[in-house]
PDB file of C-alpha atoms in Angstrom:
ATOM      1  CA  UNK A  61      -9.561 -19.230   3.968  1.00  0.00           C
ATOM      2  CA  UNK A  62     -10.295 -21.474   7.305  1.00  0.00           C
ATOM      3  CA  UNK A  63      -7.638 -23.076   8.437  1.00  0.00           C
ATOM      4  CA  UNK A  64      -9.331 -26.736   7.797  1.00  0.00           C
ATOM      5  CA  UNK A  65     -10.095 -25.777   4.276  1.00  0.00           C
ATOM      6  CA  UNK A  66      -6.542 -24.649   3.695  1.00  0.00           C
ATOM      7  CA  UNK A  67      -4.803 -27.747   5.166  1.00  0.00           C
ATOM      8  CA  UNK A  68      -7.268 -29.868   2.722  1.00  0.00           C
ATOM      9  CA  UNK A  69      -6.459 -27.681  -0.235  1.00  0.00           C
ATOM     10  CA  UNK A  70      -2.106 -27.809   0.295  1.00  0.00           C
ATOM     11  CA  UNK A  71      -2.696 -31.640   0.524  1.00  0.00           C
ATOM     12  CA  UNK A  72      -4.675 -32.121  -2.490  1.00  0.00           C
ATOM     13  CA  UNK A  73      -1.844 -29.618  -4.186  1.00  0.00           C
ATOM     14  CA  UNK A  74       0.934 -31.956  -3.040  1.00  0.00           C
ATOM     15  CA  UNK A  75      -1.217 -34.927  -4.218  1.00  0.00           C
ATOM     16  CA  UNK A  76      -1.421 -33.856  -7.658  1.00  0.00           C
ATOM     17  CA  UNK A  77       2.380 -32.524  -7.980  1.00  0.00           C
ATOM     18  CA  UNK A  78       3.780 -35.771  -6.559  1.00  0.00           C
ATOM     19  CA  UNK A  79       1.988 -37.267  -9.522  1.00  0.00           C
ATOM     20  CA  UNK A  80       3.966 -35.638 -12.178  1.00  0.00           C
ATOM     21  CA  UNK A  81       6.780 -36.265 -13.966  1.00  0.00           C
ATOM     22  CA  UNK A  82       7.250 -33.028 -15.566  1.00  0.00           C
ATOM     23  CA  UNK A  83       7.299 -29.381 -14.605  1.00  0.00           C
ATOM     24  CA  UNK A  84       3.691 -28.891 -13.835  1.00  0.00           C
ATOM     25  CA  UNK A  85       1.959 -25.663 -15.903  1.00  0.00           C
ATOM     26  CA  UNK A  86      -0.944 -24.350 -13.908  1.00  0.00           C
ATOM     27  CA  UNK A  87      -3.752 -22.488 -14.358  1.00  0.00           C
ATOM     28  CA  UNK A  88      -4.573 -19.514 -11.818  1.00  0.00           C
ATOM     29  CA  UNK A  89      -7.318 -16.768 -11.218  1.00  0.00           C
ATOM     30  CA  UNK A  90      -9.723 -19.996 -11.955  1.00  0.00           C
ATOM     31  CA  UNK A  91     -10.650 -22.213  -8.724  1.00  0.00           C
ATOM     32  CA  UNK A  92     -13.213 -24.578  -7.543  1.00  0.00           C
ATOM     33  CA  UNK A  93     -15.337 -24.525  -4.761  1.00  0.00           C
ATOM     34  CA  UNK A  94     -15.643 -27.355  -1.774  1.00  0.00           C
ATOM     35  CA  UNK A  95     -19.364 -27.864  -3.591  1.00  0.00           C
ATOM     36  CA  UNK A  96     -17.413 -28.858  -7.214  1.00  0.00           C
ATOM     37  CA  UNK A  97     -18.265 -25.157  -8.538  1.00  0.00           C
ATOM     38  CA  UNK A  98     -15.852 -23.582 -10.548  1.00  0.00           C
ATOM     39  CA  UNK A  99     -15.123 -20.293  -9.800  1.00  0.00           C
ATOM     40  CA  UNK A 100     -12.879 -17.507 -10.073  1.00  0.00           C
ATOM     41  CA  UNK A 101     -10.688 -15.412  -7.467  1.00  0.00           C
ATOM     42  CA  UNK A 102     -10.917 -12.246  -8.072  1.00  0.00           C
ATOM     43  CA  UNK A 103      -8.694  -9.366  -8.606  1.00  0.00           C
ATOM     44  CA  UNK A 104      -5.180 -10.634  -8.165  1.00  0.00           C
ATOM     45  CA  UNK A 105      -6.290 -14.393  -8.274  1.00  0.00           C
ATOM     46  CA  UNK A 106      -3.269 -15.003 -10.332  1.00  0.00           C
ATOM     47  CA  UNK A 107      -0.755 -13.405  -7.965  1.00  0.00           C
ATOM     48  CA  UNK A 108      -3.012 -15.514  -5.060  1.00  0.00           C
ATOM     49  CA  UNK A 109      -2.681 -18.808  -6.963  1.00  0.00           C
ATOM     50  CA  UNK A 110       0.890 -18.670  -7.304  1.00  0.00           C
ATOM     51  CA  UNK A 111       1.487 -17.745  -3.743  1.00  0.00           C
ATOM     52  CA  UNK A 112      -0.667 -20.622  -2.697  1.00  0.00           C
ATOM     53  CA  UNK A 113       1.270 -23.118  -4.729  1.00  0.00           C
ATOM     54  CA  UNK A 114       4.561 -22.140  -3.020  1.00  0.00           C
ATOM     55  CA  UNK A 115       3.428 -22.319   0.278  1.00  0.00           C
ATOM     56  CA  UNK A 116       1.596 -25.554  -0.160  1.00  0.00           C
ATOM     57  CA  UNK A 117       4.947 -26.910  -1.754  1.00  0.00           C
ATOM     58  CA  UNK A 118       7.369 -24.933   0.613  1.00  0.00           C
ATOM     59  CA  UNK A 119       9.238 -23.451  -2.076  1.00  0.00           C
ATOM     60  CA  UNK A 120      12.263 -21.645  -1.669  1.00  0.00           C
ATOM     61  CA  UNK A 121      11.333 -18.905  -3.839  1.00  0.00           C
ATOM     62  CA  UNK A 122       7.750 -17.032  -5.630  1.00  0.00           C
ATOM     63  CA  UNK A 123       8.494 -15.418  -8.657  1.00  0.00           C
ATOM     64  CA  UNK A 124       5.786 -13.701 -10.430  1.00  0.00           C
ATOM     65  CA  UNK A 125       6.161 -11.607 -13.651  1.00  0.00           C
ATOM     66  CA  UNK A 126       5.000  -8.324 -14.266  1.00  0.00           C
ATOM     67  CA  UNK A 127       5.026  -5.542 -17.304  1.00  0.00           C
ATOM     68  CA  UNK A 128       7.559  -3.544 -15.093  1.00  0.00           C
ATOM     69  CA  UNK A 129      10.882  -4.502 -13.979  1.00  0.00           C
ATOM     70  CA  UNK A 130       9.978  -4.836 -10.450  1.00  0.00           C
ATOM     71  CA  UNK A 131       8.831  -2.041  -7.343  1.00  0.00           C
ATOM     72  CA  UNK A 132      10.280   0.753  -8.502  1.00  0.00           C
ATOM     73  CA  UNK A 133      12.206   4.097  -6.331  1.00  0.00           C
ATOM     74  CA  UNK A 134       9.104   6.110  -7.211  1.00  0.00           C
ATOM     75  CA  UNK A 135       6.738   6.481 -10.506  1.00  0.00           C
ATOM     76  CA  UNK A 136       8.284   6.500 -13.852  1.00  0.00           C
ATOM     77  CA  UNK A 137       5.871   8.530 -15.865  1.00  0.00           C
ATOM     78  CA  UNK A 138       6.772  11.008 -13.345  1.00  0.00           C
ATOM     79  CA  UNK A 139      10.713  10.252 -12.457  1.00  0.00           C
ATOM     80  CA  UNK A 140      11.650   9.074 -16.125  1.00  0.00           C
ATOM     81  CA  UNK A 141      15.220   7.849 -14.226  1.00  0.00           C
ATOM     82  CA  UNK A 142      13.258   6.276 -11.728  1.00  0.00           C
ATOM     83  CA  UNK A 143      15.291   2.850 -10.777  1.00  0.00           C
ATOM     84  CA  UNK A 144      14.090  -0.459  -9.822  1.00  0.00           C
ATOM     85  CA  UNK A 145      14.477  -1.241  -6.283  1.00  0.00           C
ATOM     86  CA  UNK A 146      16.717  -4.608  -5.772  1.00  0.00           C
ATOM     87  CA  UNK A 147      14.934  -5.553  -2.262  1.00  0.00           C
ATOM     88  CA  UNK A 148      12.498  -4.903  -0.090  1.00  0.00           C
ATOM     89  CA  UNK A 149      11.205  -6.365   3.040  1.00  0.00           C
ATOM     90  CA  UNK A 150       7.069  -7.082   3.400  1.00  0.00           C
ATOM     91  CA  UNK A 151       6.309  -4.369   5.193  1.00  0.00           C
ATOM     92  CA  UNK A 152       8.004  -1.745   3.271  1.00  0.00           C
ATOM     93  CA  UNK A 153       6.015  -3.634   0.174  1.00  0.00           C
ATOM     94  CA  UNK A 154       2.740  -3.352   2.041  1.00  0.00           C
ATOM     95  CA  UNK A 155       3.176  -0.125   2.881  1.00  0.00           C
ATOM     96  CA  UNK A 156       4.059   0.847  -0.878  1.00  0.00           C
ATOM     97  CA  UNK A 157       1.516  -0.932  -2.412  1.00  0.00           C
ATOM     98  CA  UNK A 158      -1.284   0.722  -0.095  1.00  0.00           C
ATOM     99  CA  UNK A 159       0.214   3.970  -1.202  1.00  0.00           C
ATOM    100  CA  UNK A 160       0.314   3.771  -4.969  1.00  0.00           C
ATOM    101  CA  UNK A 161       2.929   1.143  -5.952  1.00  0.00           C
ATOM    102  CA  UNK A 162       0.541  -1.403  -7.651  1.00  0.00           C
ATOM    103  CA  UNK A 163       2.938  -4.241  -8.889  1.00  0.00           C
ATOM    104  CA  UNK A 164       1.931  -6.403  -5.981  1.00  0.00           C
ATOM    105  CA  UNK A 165      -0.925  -6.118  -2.947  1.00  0.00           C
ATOM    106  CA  UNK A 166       0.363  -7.744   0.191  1.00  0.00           C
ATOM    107  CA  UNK A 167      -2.946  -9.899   0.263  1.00  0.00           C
ATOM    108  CA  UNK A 168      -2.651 -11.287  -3.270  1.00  0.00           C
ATOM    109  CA  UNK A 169       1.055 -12.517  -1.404  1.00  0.00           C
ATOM    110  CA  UNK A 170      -0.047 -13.248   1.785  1.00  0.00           C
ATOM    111  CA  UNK A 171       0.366 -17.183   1.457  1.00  0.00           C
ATOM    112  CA  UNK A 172       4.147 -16.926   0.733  1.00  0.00           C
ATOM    113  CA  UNK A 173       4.544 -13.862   3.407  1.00  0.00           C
ATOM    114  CA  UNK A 174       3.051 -15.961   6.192  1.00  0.00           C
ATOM    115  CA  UNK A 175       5.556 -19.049   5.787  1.00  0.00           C
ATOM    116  CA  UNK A 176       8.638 -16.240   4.803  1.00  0.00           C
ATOM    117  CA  UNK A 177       8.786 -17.177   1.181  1.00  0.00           C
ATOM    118  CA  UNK A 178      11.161 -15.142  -0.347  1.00  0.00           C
ATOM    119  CA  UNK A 179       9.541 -13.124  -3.255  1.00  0.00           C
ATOM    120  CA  UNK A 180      10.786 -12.074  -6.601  1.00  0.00           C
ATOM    121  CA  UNK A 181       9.329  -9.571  -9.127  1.00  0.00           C
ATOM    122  CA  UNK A 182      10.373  -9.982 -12.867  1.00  0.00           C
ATOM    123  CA  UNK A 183       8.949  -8.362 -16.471  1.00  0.00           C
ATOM    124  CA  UNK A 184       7.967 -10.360 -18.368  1.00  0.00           C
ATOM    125  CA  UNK A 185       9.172  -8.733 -21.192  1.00  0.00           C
ATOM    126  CA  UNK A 186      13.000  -8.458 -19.619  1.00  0.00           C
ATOM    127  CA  UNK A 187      12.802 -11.817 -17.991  1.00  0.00           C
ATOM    128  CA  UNK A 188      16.834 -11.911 -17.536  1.00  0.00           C
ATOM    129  CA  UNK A 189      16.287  -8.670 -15.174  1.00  0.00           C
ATOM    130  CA  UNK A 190      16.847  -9.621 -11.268  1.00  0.00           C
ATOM    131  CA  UNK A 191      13.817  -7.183 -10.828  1.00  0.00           C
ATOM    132  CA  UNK A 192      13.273  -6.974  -6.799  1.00  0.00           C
ATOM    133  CA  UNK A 193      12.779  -9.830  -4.195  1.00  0.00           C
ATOM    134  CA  UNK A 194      10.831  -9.035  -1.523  1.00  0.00           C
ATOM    135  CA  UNK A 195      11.620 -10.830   1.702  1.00  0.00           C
ATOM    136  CA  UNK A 196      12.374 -10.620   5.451  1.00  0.00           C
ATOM    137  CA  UNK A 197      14.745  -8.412   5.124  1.00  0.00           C
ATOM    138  CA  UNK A 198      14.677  -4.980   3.812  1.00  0.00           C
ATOM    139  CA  UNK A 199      16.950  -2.596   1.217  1.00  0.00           C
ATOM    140  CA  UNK A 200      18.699  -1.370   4.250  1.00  0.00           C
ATOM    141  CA  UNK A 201      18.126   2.021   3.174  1.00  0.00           C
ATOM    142  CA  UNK A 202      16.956   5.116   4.978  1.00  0.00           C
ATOM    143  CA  UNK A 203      14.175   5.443   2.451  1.00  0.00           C
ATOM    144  CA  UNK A 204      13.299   2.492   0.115  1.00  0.00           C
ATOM    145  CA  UNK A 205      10.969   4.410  -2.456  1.00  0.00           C
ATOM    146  CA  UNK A 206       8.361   6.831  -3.039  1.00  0.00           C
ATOM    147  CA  UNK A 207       4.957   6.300  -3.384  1.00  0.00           C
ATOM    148  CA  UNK A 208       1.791   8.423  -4.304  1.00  0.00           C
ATOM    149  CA  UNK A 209      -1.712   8.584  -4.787  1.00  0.00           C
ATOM    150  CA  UNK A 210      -3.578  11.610  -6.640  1.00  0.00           C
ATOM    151  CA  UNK A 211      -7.279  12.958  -6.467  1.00  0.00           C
ATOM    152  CA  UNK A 212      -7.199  12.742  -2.796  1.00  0.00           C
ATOM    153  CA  UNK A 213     -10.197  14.734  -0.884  1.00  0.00           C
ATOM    154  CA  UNK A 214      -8.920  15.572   3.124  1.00  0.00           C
ATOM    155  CA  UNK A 215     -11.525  16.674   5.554  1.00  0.00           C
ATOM    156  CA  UNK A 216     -10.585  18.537   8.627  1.00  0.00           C
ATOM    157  CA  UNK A 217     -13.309  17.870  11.713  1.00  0.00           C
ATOM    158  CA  UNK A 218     -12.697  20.976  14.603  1.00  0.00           C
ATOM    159  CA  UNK A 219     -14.720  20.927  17.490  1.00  0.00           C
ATOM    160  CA  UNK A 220     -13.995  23.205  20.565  1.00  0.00           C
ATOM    161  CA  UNK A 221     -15.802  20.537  22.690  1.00  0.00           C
ATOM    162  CA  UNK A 222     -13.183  18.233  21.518  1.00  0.00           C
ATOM    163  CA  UNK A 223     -10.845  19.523  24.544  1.00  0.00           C
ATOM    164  CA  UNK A 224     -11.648  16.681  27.185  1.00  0.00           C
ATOM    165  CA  UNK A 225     -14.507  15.344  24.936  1.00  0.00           C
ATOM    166  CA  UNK A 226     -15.265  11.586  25.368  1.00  0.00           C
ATOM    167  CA  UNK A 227     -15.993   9.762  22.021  1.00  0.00           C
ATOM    168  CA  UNK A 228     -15.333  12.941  19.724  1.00  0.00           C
ATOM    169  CA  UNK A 229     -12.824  10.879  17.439  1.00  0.00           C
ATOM    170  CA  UNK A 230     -15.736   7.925  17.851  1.00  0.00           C
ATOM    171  CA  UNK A 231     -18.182   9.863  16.061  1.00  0.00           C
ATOM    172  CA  UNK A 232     -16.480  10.587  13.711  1.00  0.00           C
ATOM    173  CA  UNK A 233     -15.475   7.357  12.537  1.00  0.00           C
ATOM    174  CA  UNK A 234     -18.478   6.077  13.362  1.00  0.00           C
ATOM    175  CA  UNK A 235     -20.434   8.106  10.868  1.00  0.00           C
ATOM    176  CA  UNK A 236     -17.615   6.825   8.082  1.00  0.00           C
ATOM    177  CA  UNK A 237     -18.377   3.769   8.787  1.00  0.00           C
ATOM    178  CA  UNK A 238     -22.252   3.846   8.234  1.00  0.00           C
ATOM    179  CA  UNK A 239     -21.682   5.737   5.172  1.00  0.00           C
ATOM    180  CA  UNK A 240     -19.054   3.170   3.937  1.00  0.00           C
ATOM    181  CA  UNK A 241     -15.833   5.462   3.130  1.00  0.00           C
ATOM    182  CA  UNK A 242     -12.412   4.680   4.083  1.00  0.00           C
ATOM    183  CA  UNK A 243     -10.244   6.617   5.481  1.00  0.00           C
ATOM    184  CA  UNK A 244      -6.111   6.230   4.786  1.00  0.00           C
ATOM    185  CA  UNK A 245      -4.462   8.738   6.313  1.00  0.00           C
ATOM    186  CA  UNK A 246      -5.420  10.034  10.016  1.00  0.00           C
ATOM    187  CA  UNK A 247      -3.563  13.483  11.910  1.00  0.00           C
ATOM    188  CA  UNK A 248      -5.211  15.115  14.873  1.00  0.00           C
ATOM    189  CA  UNK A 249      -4.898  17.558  17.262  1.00  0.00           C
ATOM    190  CA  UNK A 250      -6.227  19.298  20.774  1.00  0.00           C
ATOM    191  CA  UNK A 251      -9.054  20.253  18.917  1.00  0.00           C
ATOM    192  CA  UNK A 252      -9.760  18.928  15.549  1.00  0.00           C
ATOM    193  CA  UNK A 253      -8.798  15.984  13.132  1.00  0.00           C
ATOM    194  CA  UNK A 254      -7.707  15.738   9.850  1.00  0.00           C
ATOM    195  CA  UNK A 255      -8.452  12.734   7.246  1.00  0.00           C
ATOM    196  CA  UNK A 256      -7.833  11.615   3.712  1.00  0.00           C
ATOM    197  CA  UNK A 257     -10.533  10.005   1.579  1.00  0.00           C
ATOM    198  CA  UNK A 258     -11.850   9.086  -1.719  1.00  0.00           C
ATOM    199  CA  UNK A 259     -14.131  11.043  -3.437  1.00  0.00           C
ATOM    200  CA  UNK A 260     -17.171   9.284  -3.955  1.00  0.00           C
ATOM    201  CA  UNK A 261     -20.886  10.189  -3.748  1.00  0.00           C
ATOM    202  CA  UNK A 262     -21.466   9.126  -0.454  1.00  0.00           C
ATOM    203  CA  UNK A 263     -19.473  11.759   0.907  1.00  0.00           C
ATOM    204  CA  UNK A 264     -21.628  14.393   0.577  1.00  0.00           C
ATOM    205  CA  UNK A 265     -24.081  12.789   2.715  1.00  0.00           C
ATOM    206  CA  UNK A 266     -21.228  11.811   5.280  1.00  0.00           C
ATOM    207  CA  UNK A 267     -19.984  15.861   5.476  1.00  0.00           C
ATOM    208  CA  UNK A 268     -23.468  17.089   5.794  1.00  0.00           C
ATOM    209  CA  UNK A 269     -23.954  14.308   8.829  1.00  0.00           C
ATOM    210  CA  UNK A 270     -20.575  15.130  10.476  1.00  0.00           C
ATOM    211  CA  UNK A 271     -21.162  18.793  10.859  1.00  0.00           C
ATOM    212  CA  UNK A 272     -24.114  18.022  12.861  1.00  0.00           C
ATOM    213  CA  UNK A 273     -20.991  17.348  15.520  1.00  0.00           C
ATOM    214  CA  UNK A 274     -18.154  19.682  13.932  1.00  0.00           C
ATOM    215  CA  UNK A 275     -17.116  22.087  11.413  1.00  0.00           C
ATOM    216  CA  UNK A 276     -15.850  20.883   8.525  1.00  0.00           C
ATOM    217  CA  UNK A 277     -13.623  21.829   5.849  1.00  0.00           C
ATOM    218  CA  UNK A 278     -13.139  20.049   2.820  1.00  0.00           C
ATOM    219  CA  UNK A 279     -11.102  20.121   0.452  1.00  0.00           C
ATOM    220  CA  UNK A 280     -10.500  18.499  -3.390  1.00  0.00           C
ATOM    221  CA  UNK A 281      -7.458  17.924  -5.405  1.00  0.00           C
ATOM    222  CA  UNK A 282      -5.014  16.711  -3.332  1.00  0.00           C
ATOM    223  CA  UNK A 283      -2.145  14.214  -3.037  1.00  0.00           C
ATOM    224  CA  UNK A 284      -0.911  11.895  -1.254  1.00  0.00           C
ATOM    225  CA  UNK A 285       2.613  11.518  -0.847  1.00  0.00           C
ATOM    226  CA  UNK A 286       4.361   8.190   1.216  1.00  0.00           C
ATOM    227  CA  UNK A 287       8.148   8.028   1.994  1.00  0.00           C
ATOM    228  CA  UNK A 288       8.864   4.362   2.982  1.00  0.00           C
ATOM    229  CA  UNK A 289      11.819   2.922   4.568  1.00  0.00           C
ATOM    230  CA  UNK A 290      12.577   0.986   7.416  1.00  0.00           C
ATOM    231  CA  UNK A 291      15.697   2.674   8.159  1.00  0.00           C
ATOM    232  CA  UNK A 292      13.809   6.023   8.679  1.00  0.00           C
ATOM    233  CA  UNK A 293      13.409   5.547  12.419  1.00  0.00           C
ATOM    234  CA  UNK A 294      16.569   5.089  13.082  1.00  0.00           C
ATOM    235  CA  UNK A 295      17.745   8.000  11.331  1.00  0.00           C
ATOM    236  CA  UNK A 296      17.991  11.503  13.392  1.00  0.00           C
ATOM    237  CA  UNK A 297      17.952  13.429   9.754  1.00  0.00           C
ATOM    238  CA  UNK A 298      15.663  11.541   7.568  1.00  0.00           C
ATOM    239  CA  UNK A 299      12.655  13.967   8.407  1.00  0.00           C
ATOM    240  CA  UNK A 300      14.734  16.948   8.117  1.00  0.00           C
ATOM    241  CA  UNK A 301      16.334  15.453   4.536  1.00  0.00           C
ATOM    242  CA  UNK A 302      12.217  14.698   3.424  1.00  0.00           C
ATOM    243  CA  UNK A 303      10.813  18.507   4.278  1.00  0.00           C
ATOM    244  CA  UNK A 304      14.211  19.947   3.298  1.00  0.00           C
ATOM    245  CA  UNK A 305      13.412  19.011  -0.012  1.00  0.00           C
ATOM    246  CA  UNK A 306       9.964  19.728   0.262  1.00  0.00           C
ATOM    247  CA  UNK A 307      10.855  23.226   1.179  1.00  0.00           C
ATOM    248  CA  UNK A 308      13.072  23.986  -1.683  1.00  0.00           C
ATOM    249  CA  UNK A 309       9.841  23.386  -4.279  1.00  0.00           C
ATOM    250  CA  UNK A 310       8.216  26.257  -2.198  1.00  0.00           C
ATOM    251  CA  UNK A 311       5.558  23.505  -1.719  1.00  0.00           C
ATOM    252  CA  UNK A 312       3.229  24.220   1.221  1.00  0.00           C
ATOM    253  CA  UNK A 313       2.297  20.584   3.503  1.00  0.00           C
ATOM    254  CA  UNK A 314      -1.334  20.622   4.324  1.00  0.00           C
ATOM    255  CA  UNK A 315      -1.434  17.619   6.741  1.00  0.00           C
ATOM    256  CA  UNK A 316       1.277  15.151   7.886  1.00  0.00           C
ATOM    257  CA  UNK A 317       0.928  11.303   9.716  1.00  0.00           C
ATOM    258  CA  UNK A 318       4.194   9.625  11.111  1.00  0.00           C
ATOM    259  CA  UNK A 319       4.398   7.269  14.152  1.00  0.00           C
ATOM    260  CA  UNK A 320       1.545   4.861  13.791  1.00  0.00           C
ATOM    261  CA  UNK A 321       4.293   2.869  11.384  1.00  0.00           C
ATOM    262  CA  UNK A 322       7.851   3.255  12.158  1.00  0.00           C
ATOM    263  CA  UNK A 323       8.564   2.613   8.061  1.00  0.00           C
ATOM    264  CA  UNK A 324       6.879   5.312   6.340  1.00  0.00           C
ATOM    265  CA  UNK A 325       5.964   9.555   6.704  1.00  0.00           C
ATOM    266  CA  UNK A 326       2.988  10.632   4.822  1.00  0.00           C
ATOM    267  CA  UNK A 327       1.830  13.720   4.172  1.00  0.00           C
ATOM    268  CA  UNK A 328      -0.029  16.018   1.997  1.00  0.00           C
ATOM    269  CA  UNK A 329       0.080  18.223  -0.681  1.00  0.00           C
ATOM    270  CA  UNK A 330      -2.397  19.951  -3.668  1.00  0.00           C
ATOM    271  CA  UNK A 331      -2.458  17.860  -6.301  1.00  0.00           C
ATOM    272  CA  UNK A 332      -0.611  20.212  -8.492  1.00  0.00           C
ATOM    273  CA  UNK A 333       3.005  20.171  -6.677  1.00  0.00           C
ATOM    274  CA  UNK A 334       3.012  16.626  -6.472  1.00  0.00           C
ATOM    275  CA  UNK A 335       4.951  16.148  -9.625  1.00  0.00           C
ATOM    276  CA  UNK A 336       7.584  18.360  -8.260  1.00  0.00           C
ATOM    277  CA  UNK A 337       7.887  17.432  -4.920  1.00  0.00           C
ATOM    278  CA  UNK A 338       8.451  13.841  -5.687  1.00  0.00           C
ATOM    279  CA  UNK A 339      11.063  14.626  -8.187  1.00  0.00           C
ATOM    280  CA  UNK A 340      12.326  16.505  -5.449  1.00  0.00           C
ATOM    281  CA  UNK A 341      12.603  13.827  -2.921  1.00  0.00           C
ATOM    282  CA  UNK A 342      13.564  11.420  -5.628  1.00  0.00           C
ATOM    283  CA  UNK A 343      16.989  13.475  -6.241  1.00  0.00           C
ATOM    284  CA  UNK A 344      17.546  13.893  -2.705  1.00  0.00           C
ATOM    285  CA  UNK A 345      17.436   9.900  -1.700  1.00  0.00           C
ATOM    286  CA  UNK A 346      18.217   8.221  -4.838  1.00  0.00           C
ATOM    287  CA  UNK A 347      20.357  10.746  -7.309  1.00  0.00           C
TER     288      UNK A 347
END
């Protein structure tokens, strides 16, 4: 939204609320347009609407409702004593949402986020639950929760004319790009690169363009596993606590990303181990 339009639409939201009387009830999802069309906004137009009243009215605090009890230390349906996480900060939400943890995508709550609106999760069928609030400041944990996302494909690129190649890596991305697949997870070395994507059925014709450039191997039926917490970088054992646990599942790691966010280490694992591994890592951090 432009800033101009914005500035328009917070005014004609204080407008109408200085008008009432009463605790106001209103609709989201459903919008209007600046021609007088009505209109809806999309997935997570709800979440959106409500973030764009606070902000518009300055609130102290968003609250939306949800059927679970808040962001949770990792799945239930997989960690039945999985616990609900009392705080979070907006990064370590971000980072869980892109992951797997769908209560809330850090767009849907970007209104609120960008004036520091303090954020609170409830159920709606256990309203008198705290659930989580999601602000500024984090659990002050070394990890936060567990997140995961199955029927992962990962592509590994290797190229002996990547040593000292210019725009290798470009080409790569470049041909991604034209055939419209995005790519979440990144790892490379001397010589080749590693990715994680969605299956879909433009990937065929993506692989069969990339190994014009590279060899390719590509593999099916893997998972994605994210450890978030913004203590993690400051603490010398957290990796060693993560693959520690990994290790005693006799789980092999096919490809792991850390650095390019200080919050989180992802890596990789066949689909099939993922149950166990994140039990794992669940009893190590949270049990």
């Amino acid at each position: 939204i432009g800033s101009e339009f914005k500035r328009e639409a917070y005014k004609r939201v204080r407008d109408s609320l200085k008008r009432l009387k009463k605790v106001a009830v209103v609709p989201g999802y459903i919008g209007i347009t600046a021609d007088g069309d009505i209109t809806t906004l999309g997935r997570g137009g709800s979440d959106y609407s409500a973030a764009f009243l606070a902000a518009a009215t300055n609130s102290s605090e968003l609250c939306v409702y949800k059927d679970v009890s808040g962001i949770m230390s990792a799945d239930p349906k997989i960690v039945p004593q999985a616990r609900t996480v009392p705080r979070v900060s907006y990064a370590e939400a971000a980072e869980l949402s892109y992951f797997g943890a769908k209560v809330l995508h850090p767009k849907t709550i970007e209104p609120a986020v960008l004036l520091s609106i303090p954020v609170r999760v409830r159920s709606s069928f256990n309203p008198q639950k705290p659930g989580t609030l999601i602000s500024r400041k984090g659990t002050g944990r070394t990890v936060a929760a567990i997140a995961h996302r199955s029927g992962i494909d990962v592509l590994t690129l290797s190229s002996t004319k990547m040593l000292d190649a210019f725009g290798f890596l470009a080409r790569i991305f470049e041909v991604m790009r034209r055939h419209s697949i995005c790519v979440d997870v990144v790892s490379t070395s001397e010589v080749s690169v590693s990715m994680t994507v969605d299956p879909s059925e433009r990937l065929d014709a993506a692989i069969d363009e990339l190994k014009t450039v590279a060899n390719v191997e590509h593999k099916t039926k893997r998972a994605v596993i994210c450890v978030v917490g913004e203590k993690m970088s400051g603490s010398p054992d957290a990796v060693s606590r993560i693959f520690s646990a990994v290790a005693r599942t006799g789980t092999t790691v096919e490809m792991v990303s850390q650095g390019a966010s200080k919050i989180n280490l992802t890596f990789v694992v066949k689909e099939e181990d993922a149950v166990n591994v994140i039990r794992a890592l669940h009893k190590e951090f949270f049990e």
